Coordinates of C-alpha atoms (C1' of nucleotides) in Angstrom, one line a residue:
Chain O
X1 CA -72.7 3.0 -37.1
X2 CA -73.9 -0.4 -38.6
X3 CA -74.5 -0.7 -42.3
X4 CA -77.7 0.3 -43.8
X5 CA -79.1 -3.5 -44.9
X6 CA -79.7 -4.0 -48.8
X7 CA -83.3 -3.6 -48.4
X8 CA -83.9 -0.3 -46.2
X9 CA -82.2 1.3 -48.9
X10 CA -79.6 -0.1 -51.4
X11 CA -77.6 2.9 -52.6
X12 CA -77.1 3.7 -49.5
X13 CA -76.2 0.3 -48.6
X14 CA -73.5 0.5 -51.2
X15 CA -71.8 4.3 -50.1
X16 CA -71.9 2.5 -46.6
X17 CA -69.6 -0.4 -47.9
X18 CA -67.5 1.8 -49.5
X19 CA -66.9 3.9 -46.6
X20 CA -66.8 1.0 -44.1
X21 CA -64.7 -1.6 -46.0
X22 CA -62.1 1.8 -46.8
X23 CA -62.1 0.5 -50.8
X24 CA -62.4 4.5 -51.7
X25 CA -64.3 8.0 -51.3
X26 CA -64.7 11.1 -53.0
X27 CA -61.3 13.7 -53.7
X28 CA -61.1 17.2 -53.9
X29 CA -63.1 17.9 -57.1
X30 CA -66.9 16.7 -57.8
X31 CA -66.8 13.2 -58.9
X32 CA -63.0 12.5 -58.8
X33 CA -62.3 9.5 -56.1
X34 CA -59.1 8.2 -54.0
X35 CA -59.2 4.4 -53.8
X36 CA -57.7 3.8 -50.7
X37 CA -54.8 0.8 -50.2
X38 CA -57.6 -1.7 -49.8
X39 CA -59.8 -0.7 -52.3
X40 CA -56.7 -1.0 -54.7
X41 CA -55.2 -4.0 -53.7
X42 CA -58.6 -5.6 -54.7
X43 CA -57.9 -3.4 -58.1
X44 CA -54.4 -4.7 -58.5
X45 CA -55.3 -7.9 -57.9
X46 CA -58.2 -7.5 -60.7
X47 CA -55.5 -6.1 -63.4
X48 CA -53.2 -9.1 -62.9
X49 CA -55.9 -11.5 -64.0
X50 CA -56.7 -9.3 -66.8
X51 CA -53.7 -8.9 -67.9
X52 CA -52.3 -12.2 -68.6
X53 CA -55.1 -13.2 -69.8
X54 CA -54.8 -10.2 -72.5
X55 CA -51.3 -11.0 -72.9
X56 CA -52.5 -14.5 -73.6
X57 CA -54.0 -13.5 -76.8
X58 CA -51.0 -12.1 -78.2
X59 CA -51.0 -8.5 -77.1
X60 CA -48.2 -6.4 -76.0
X61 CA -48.6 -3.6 -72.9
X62 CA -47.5 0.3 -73.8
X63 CA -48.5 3.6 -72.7
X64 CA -49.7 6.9 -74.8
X65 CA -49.9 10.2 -73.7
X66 CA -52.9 11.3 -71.1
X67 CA -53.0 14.9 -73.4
X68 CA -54.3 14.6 -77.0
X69 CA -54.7 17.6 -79.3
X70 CA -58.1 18.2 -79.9
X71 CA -58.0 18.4 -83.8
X72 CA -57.2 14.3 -83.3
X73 CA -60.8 14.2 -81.7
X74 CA -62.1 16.1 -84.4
X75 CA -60.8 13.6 -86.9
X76 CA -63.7 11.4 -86.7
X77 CA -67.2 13.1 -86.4
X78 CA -69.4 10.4 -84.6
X79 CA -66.4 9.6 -82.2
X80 CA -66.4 13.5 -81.5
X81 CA -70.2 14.0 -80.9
X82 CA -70.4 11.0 -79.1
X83 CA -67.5 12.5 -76.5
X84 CA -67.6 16.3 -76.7
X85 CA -70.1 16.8 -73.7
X86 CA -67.6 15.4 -71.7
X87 CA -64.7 16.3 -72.5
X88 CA -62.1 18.3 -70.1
X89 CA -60.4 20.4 -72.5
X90 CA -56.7 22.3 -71.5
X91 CA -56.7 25.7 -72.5
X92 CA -53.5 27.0 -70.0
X93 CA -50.1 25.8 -69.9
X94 CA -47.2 27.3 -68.7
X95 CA -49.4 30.5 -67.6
X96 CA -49.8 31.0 -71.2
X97 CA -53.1 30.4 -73.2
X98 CA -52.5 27.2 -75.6
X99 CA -52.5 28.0 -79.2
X100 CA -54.0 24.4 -79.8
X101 CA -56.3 23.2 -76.8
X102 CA -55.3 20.0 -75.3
X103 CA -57.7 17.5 -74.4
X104 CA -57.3 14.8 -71.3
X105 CA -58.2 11.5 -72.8
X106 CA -61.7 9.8 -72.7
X107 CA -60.1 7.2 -74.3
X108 CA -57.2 6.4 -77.0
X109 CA -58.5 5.7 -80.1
X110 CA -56.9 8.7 -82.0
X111 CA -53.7 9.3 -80.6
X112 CA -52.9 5.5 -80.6
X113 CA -54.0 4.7 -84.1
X114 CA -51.9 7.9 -84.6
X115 CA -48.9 6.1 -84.0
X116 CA -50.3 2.7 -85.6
X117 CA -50.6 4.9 -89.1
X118 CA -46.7 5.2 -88.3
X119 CA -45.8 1.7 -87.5
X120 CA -48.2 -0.4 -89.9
X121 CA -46.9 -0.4 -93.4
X122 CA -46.5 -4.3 -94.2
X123 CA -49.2 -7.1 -94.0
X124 CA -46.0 -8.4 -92.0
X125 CA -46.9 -6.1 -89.5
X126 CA -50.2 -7.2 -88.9
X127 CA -52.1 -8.0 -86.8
X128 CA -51.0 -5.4 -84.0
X129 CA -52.3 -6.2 -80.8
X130 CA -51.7 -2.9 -78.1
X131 CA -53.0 -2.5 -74.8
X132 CA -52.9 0.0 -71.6
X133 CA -53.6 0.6 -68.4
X134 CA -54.8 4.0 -67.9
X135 CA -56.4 6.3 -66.1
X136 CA -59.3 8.3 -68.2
X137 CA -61.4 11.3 -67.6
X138 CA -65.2 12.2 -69.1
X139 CA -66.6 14.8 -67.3
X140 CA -70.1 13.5 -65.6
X141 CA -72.9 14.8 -63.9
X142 CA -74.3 12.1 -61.8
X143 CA -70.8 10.8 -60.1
X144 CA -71.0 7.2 -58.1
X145 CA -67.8 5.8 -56.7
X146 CA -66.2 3.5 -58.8
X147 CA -69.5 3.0 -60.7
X148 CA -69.4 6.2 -63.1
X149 CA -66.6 8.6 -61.8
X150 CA -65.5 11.6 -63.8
X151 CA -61.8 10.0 -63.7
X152 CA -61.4 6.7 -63.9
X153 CA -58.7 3.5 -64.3
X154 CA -59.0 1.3 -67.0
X155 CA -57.2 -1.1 -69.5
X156 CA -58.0 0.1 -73.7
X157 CA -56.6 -2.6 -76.0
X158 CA -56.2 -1.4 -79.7
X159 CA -55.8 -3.8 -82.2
X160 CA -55.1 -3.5 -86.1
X161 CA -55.7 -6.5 -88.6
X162 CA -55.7 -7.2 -92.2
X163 CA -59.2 -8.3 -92.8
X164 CA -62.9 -7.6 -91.3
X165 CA -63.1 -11.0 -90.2
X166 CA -60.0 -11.6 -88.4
X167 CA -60.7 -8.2 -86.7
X168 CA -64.4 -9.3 -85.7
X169 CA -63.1 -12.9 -84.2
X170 CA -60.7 -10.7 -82.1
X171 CA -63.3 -8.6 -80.9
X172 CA -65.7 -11.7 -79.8
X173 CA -62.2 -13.6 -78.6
X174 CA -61.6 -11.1 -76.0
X175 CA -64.9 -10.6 -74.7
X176 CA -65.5 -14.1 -74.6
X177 CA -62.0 -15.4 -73.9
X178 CA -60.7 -12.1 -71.7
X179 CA -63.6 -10.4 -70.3
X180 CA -66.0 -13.6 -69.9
X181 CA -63.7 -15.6 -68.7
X182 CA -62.1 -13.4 -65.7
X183 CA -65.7 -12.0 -64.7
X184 CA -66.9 -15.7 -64.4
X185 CA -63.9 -17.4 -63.4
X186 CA -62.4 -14.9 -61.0
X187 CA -65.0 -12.3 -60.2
X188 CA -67.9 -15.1 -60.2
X189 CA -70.2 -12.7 -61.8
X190 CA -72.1 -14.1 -64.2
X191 CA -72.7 -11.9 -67.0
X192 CA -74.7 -11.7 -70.0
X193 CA -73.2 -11.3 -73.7
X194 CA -73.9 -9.8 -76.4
X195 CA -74.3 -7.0 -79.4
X196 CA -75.2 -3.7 -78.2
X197 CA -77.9 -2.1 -80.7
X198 CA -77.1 1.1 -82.5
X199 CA -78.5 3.5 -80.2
X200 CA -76.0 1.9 -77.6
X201 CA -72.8 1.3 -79.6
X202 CA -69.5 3.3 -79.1
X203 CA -69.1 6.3 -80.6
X204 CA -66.8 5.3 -84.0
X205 CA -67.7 1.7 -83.9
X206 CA -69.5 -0.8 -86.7
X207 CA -70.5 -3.1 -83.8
X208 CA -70.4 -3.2 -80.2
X209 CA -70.5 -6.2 -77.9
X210 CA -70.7 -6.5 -74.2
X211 CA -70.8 -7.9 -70.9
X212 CA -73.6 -6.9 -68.5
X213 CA -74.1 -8.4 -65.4
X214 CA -77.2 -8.3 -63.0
X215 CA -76.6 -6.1 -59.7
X216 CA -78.7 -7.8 -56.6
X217 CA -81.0 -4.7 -56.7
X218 CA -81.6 -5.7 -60.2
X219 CA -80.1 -3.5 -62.1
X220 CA -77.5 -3.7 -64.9
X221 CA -74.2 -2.9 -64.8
X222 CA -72.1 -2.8 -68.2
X223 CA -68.4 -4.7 -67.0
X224 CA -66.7 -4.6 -70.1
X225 CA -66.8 -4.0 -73.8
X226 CA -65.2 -4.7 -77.0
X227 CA -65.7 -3.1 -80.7
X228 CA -65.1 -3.4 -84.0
X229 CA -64.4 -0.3 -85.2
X230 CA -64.2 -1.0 -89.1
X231 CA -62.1 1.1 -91.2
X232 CA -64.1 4.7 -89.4
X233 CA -60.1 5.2 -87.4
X234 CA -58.2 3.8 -90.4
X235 CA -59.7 5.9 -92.8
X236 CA -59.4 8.9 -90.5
X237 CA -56.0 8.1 -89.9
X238 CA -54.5 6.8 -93.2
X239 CA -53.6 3.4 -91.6
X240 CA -52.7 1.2 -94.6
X241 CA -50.9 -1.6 -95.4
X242 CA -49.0 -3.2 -98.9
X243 CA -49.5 -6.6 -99.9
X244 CA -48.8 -8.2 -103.5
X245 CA -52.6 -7.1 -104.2
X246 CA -51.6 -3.2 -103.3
X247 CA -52.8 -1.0 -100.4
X248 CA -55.6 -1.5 -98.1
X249 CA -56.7 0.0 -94.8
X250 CA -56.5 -1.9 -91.7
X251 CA -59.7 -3.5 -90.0
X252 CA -59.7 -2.6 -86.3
X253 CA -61.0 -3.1 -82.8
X254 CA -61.3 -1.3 -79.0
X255 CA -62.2 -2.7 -75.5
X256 CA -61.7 -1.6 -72.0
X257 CA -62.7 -2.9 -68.5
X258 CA -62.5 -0.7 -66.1
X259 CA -62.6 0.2 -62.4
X260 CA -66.4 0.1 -62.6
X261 CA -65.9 -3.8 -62.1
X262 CA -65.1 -2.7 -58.4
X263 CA -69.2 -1.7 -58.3
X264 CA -70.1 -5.4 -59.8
X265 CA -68.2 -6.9 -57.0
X266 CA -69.4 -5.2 -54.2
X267 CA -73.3 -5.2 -56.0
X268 CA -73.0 -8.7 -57.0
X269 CA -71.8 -10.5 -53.8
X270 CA -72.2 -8.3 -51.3
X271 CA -74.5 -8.7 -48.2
X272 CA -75.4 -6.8 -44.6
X273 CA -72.5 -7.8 -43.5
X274 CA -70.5 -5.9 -46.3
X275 CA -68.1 -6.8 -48.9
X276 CA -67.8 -10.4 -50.0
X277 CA -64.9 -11.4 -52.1
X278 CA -64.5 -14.8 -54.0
X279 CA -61.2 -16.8 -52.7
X280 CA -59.6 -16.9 -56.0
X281 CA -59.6 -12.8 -56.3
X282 CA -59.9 -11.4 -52.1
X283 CA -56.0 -10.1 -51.7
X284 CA -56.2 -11.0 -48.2
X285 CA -58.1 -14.7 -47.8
X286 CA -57.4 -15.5 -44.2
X287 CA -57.4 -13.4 -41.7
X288 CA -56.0 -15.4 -38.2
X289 CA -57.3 -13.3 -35.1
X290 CA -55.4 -13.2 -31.8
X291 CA -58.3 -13.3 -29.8
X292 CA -55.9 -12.2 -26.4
X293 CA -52.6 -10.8 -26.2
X294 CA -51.0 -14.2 -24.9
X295 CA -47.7 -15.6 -25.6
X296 CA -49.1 -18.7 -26.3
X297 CA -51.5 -17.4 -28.7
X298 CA -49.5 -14.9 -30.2
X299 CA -46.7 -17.9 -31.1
X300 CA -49.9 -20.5 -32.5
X301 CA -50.8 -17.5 -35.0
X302 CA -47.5 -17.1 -36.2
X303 CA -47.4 -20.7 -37.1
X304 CA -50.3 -20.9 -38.9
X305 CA -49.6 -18.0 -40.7
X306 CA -46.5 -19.6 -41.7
X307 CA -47.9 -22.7 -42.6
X308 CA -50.8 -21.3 -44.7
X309 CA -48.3 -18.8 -46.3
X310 CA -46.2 -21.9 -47.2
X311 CA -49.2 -23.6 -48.7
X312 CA -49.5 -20.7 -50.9
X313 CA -52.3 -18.6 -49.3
X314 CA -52.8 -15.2 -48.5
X315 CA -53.0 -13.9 -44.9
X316 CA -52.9 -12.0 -42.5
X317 CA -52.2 -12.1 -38.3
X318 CA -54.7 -9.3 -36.3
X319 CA -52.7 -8.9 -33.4
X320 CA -54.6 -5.5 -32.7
X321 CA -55.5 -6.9 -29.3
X322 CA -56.9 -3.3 -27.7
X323 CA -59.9 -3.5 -29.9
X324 CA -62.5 -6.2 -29.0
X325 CA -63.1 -9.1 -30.7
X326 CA -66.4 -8.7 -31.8
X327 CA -65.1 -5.4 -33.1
X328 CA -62.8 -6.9 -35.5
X329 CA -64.7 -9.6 -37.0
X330 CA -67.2 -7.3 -38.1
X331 CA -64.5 -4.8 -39.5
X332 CA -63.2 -8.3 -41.1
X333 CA -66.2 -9.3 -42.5
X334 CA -66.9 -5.9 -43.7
X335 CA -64.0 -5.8 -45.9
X336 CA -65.3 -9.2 -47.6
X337 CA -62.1 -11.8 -46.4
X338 CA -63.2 -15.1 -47.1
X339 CA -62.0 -17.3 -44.2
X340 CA -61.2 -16.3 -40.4
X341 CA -59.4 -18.3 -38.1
X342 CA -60.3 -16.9 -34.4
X343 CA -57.1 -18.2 -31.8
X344 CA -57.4 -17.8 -28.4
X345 CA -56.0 -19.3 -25.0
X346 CA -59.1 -21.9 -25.2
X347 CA -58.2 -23.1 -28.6
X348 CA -54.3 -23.2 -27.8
X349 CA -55.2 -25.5 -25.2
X350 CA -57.3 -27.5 -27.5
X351 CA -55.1 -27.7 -30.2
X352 CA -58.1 -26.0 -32.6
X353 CA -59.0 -22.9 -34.2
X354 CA -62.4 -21.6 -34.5
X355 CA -62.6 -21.2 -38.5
X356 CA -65.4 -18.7 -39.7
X357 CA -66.4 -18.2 -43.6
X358 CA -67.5 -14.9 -44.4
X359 CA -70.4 -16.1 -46.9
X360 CA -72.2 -17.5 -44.7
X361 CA -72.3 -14.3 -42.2
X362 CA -76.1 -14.5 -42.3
X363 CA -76.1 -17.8 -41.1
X364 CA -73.9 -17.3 -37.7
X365 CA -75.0 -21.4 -36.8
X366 CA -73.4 -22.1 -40.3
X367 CA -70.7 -19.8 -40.6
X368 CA -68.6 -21.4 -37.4
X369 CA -67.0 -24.9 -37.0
X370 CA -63.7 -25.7 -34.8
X371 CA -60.9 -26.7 -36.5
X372 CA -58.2 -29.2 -35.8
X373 CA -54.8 -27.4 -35.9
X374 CA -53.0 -30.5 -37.0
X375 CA -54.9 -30.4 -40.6
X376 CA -55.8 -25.9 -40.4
X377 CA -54.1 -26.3 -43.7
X378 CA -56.7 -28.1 -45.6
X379 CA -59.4 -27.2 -43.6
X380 CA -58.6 -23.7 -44.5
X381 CA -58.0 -24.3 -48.1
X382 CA -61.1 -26.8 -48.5
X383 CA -63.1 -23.6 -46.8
X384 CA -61.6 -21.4 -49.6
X385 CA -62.8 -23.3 -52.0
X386 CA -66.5 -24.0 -50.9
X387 CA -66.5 -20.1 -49.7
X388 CA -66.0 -19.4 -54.0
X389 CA -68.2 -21.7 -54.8
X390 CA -71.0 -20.7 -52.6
X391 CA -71.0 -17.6 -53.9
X392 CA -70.3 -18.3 -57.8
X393 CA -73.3 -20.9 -57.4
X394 CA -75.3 -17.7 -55.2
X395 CA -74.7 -15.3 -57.8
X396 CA -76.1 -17.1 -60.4
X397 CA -79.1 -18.3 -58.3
X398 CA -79.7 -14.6 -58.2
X399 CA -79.2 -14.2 -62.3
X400 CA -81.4 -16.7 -63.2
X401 CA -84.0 -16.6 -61.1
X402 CA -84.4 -12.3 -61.4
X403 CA -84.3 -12.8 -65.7
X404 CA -88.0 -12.7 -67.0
X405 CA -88.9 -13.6 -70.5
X406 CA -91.9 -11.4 -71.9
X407 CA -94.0 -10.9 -74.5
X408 CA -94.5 -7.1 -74.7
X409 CA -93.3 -3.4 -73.9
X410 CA -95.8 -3.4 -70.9
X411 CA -94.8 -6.8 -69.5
X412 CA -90.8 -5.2 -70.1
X413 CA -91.7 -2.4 -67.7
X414 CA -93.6 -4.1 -65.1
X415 CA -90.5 -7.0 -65.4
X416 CA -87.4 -4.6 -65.3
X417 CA -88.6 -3.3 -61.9
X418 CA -86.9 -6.5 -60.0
X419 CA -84.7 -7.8 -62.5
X420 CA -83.8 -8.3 -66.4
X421 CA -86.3 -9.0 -69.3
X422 CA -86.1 -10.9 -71.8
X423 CA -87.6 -10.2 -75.5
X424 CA -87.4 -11.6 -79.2
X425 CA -86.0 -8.5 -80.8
X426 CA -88.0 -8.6 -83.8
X427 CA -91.1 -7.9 -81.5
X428 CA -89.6 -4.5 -80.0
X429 CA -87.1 -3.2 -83.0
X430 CA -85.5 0.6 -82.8
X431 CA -89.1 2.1 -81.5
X432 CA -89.9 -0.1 -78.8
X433 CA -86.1 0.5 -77.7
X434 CA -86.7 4.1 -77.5
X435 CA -90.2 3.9 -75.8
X436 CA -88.4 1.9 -73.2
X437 CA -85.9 4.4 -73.1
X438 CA -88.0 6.9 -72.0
X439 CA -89.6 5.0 -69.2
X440 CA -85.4 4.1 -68.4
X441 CA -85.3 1.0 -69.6
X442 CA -82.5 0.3 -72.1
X443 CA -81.4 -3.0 -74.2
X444 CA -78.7 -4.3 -72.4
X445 CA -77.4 -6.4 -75.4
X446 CA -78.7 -9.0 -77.9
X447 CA -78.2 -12.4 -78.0
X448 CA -79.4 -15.4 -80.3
X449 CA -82.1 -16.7 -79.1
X450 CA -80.9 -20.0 -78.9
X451 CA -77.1 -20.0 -79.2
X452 CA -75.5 -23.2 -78.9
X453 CA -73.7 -21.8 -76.3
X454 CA -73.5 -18.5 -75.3
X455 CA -70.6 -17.7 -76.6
X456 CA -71.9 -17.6 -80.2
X457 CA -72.5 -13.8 -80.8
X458 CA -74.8 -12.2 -83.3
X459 CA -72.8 -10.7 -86.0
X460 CA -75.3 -8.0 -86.7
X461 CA -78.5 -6.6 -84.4
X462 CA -80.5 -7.3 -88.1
X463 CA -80.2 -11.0 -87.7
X464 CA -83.6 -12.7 -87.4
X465 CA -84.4 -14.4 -84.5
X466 CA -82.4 -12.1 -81.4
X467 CA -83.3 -11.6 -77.8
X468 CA -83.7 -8.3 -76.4
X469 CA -81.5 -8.3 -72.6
X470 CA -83.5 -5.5 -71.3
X471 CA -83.0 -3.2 -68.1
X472 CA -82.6 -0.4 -65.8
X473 CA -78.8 0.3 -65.6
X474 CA -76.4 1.7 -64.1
Chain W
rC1 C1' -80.6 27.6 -67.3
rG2 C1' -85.2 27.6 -63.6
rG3 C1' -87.0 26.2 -58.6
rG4 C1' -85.9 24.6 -53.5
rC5 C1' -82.4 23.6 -49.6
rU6 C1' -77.7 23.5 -46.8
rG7 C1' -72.8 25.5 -45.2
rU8 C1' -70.9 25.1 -37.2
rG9 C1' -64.0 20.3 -34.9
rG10 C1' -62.2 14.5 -39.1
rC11 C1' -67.7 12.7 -39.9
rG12 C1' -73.0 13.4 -38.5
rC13 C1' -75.8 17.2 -36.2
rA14 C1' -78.2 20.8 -32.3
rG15 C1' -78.1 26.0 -31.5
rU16 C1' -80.5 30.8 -35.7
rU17 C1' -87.4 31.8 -35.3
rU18 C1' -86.9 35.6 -30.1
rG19 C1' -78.9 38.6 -30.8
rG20 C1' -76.5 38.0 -24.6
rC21 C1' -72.0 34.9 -20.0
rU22 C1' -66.7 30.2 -21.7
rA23 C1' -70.6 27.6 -29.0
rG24 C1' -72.7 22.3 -27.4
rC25 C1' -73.9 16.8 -28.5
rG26 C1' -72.9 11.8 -30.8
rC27 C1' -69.2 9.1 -33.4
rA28 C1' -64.0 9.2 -34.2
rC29 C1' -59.1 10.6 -31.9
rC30 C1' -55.3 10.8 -27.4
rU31 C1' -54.0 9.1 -22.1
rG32 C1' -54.7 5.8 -17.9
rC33 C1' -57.0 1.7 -15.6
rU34 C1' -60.2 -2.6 -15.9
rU35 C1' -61.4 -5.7 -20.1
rU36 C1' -61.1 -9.1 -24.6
rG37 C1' -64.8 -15.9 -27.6
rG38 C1' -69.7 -10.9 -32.0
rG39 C1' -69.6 -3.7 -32.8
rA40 C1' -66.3 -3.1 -24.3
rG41 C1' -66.7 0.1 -19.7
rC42 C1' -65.1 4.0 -16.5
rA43 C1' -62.2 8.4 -15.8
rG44 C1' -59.5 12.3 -17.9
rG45 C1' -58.0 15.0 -22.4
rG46 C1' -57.0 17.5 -27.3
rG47 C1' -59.2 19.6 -31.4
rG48 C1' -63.8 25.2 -34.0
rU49 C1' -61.3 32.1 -38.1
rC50 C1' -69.5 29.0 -36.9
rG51 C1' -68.4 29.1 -45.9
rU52 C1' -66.2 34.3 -47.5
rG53 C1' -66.6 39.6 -47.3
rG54 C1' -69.1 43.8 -45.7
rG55 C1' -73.1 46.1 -42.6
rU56 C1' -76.4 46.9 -38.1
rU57 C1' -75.5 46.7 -32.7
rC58 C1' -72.9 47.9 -26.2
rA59 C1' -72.9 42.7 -28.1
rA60 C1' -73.7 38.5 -34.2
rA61 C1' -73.3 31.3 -35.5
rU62 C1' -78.0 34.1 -34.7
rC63 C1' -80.4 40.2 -38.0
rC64 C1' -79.4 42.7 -43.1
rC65 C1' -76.7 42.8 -48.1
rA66 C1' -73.4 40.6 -51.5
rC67 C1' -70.5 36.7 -53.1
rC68 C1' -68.7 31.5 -53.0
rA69 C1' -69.4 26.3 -52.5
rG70 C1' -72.3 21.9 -52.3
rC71 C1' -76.9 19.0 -52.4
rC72 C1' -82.0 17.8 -54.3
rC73 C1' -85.9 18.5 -58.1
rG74 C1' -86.7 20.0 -63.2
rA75 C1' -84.4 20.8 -68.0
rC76 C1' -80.4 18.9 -71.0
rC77 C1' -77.3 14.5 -72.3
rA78 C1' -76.4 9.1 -72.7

RNA sequence: CGGGCUGUGGCGCAGUUUGGCUAGCGCACCUGCUUUGGGAGCAGGGGGUCGUGGGUUCAAAUCCCACCAGCCCGACCA
């Protein structure tokens, strides 16, 4: 009936969230998943952010086909070997055996630079900035909801410039000014970026960079990526352009968050109480609960929910009086809504509300303070806001205090157990990477070891002087 | 691919060893009443081809055979 706490067990912790909170659970076939109105509303809500902030950079939305023929996977050998294992190949259609198999998308790189080969043929129409929102299948072994499904939603931009270097800044401007951004500024996870090494890179790319943020079990979870891809697709797919100097192939670049952000959340913030969204993201922020079916009461809730709705916030009224009240702040708090105002006859009388934040459900003393309903307004939107920051500043508390620098491969293993490691690159190299491999460690990403800020990305995992981000991940 | 385990109402399980009367229990669900300030109580109620097919038997959830599905470990892959 009640959660399983973080510490008994933490996967288990996690299914019950799912479950309880009704964000999603398992279809039909092995490692397919419904996400369930709740679950997507947080989803939704996720896209929007994205999304402008994509379309800030210049890119335009459009959708591709989910079938590709599998002679366009072929096209481009590391790309294939990376994705054949998991691949979910059509071989009927129409009750008829297909001459040509048809493959359901792991991602778009071929058929979309496909149609870029068609459309590119001036430096004029460069750079060519596309993105969509997709669903994506690559058929796994070791399903976890939302975390690594065999089907899954995502966004894939595809972009196509005229030099290397224009190509790389866009790579770095997304993750930094896209992904970085809307993970630390609306999600409140703080992540780590960087250059994934070349046992790590996507399949097809020059260089891959990332954003990897620390679960509270202390594991990694990738939340985003971005690529530059080089000429590999252009070449592959004769995507050229004139200029007065002649013809050249395009310079490209890939990225994609997906629904596996859904995991970071819940891991990230997430407590024995459940879910626990920021303010800025949560689509429902208030919840006002009628505490007893009474006129009075029922009237009160109505106006505050006005009020509050007026003042731009998103609520709710829980008029489901038959269950208890106990019952449904727990079912509330569950599902991760940042504020609850609890209305009953008492507080009618009063002229209060009792106004609960759901970060600090551990701390019941805390969590509770009486409101006056002449200023619920402010109270409700000051609580918002110290609710987001609480668990922003909580979150990187946790980031900081779980990342351990070492000094060797032994130190890496013993460090990775609780949280990340941190090592100068030079020190480990290709064969420490794989001896921590083995022991299921990986390299998260590389970083300079003393950017000026963190945004500064290595252009190349052979600079002198990286950091090794090492972990057990997801 | 090898080894182990499990299939019983929406979910979780008992019952199988030793065949036997109408297949039980918890949660969930429905109805009524009393409740409602941290997971309400009482009473009543609905819901099951016991994974599938075959066999043994007076009688099979239970024993036998085959098949199917799922889970765990190993291998493989990242």
């Amino acid at each position: 009936m009640a959660l399983t706490s973080q510490s008994k067990d933490f996967p288990k912790w996690y299914q019950d969230v799912v479950a309880k909170a009704e964000l999603a659970e398992g279809g039909p076939v092995r490692g397919t998943m419904v996400i369930r109105p709740y679950g997507y509303s947080i989803w939704e809500r996720m896209q929007a952010e994205v999304d402008v902030r994509i379309k800030a950079t210049g890119t335009q939305n459009a959708y591709f086909p989910l079938f590709i023929p599998e002679e366009y996977l072929q096209k481009e050998a590391t790309h294939l070997e990376g994705f054949s294992p998991e691949l979910a190949v059509v071989t009927y259609g129409g009750g008829k055996e297909l001459s040509e198999p048809v493959v359901v998308r792991p991602t778009s790189e071929t058929i979309i630079n496909s149609f870029i080969a068609k459309w590119v043929k001036s430096h004029r129409d460069l750079p060519l900035k596309l993105n969509q929102w997709a669903n994506v299948v690559r058929w796994e072994m070791r399903p976890r909801i939302f975390l690594r499904t065999t089907e899954f939603l995502w966004q894939e931009g595809h972009t196509a410039h005229a030099t290397e270097e224009e190509a790389w800044d866009f790579a770095v401007q997304i993750l930094n000014e896209v992904y970085r951004d809307f993970m630390e500024g609306v999600l409140k996870v703080p992540v780590f970026t960087g250059i994934k090494t070349e046992a790590e890179k996507f399949p097809g790319a020059t260089h891959s960079l990332a954003c990897e943020a620390m679960m509270k079990d202390g594991k990694a979870l990738q939340m985003g990526t971005s690529h530059a891809l080089g000429q590999s697709f252009s070449k592959m797919f004769n995507i050229k352009y004139l200029d007065k100097d002649g013809e050249h192939f395009v310079w490209q670049t890939s990225w994609g968050v997906s629904s596996r952000m859904m995991g970071g959340l819940i891991m990230t913030h997430g407590d024995d109480s459940g879910l626990n969204i920021p303010s800025g993201l949560a689509p429902i922020q208030v919840v006002i609960i009628v505490v007893k079916d009474d006129p009075e009461v029922l009237e009160m809730a109505d106006k505050i929910s006005n009020e509050l709705i007026e003042a731009g916030v998103r609520v709710v009224v829980d008029t489901s009086t038959q269950e208890s009240v106990g019952r449904r702040s727990v079912d509330w708090e569950i599902k991760g809504i940042p504020v609850r105002l609890e209305l009953g006859p008492r507080d009618v009388k009063e002229n209060q509300a009792i106004l609960v934040r759901r970060d600090l459900a551990q701390n019941k003393d805390l969590a509770k303070a009486p409101v006056s309903l002449d200023d619920v307004v402010s109270k409700t939107s000051d609580a918002l806001l110290e609710a987001e920051e609480q668990i922003a500043k909580a979150a990187l508390t946790q980031k900081n205090e779980n990342t351990f620098p070492v000094k060797s491969i032994d130190e890496a293993l013993e460090a990775t157990k609780t949280g990340f490691a941190v090592m100068p690159w030079d020190d480990l190299g290709a064969s420490g990477e794989a001896v921590l491999l083995e022991n299921g460690v990986s390299v998260r990403c590389l970083q300079k070891s003393s950017p000026e800020n963190e945004r500064d990305l290595p252009k190349s995992t052979d600079e002198p002087n990286l950091v090794a981000i090492l972990a057990r991940a997801y």
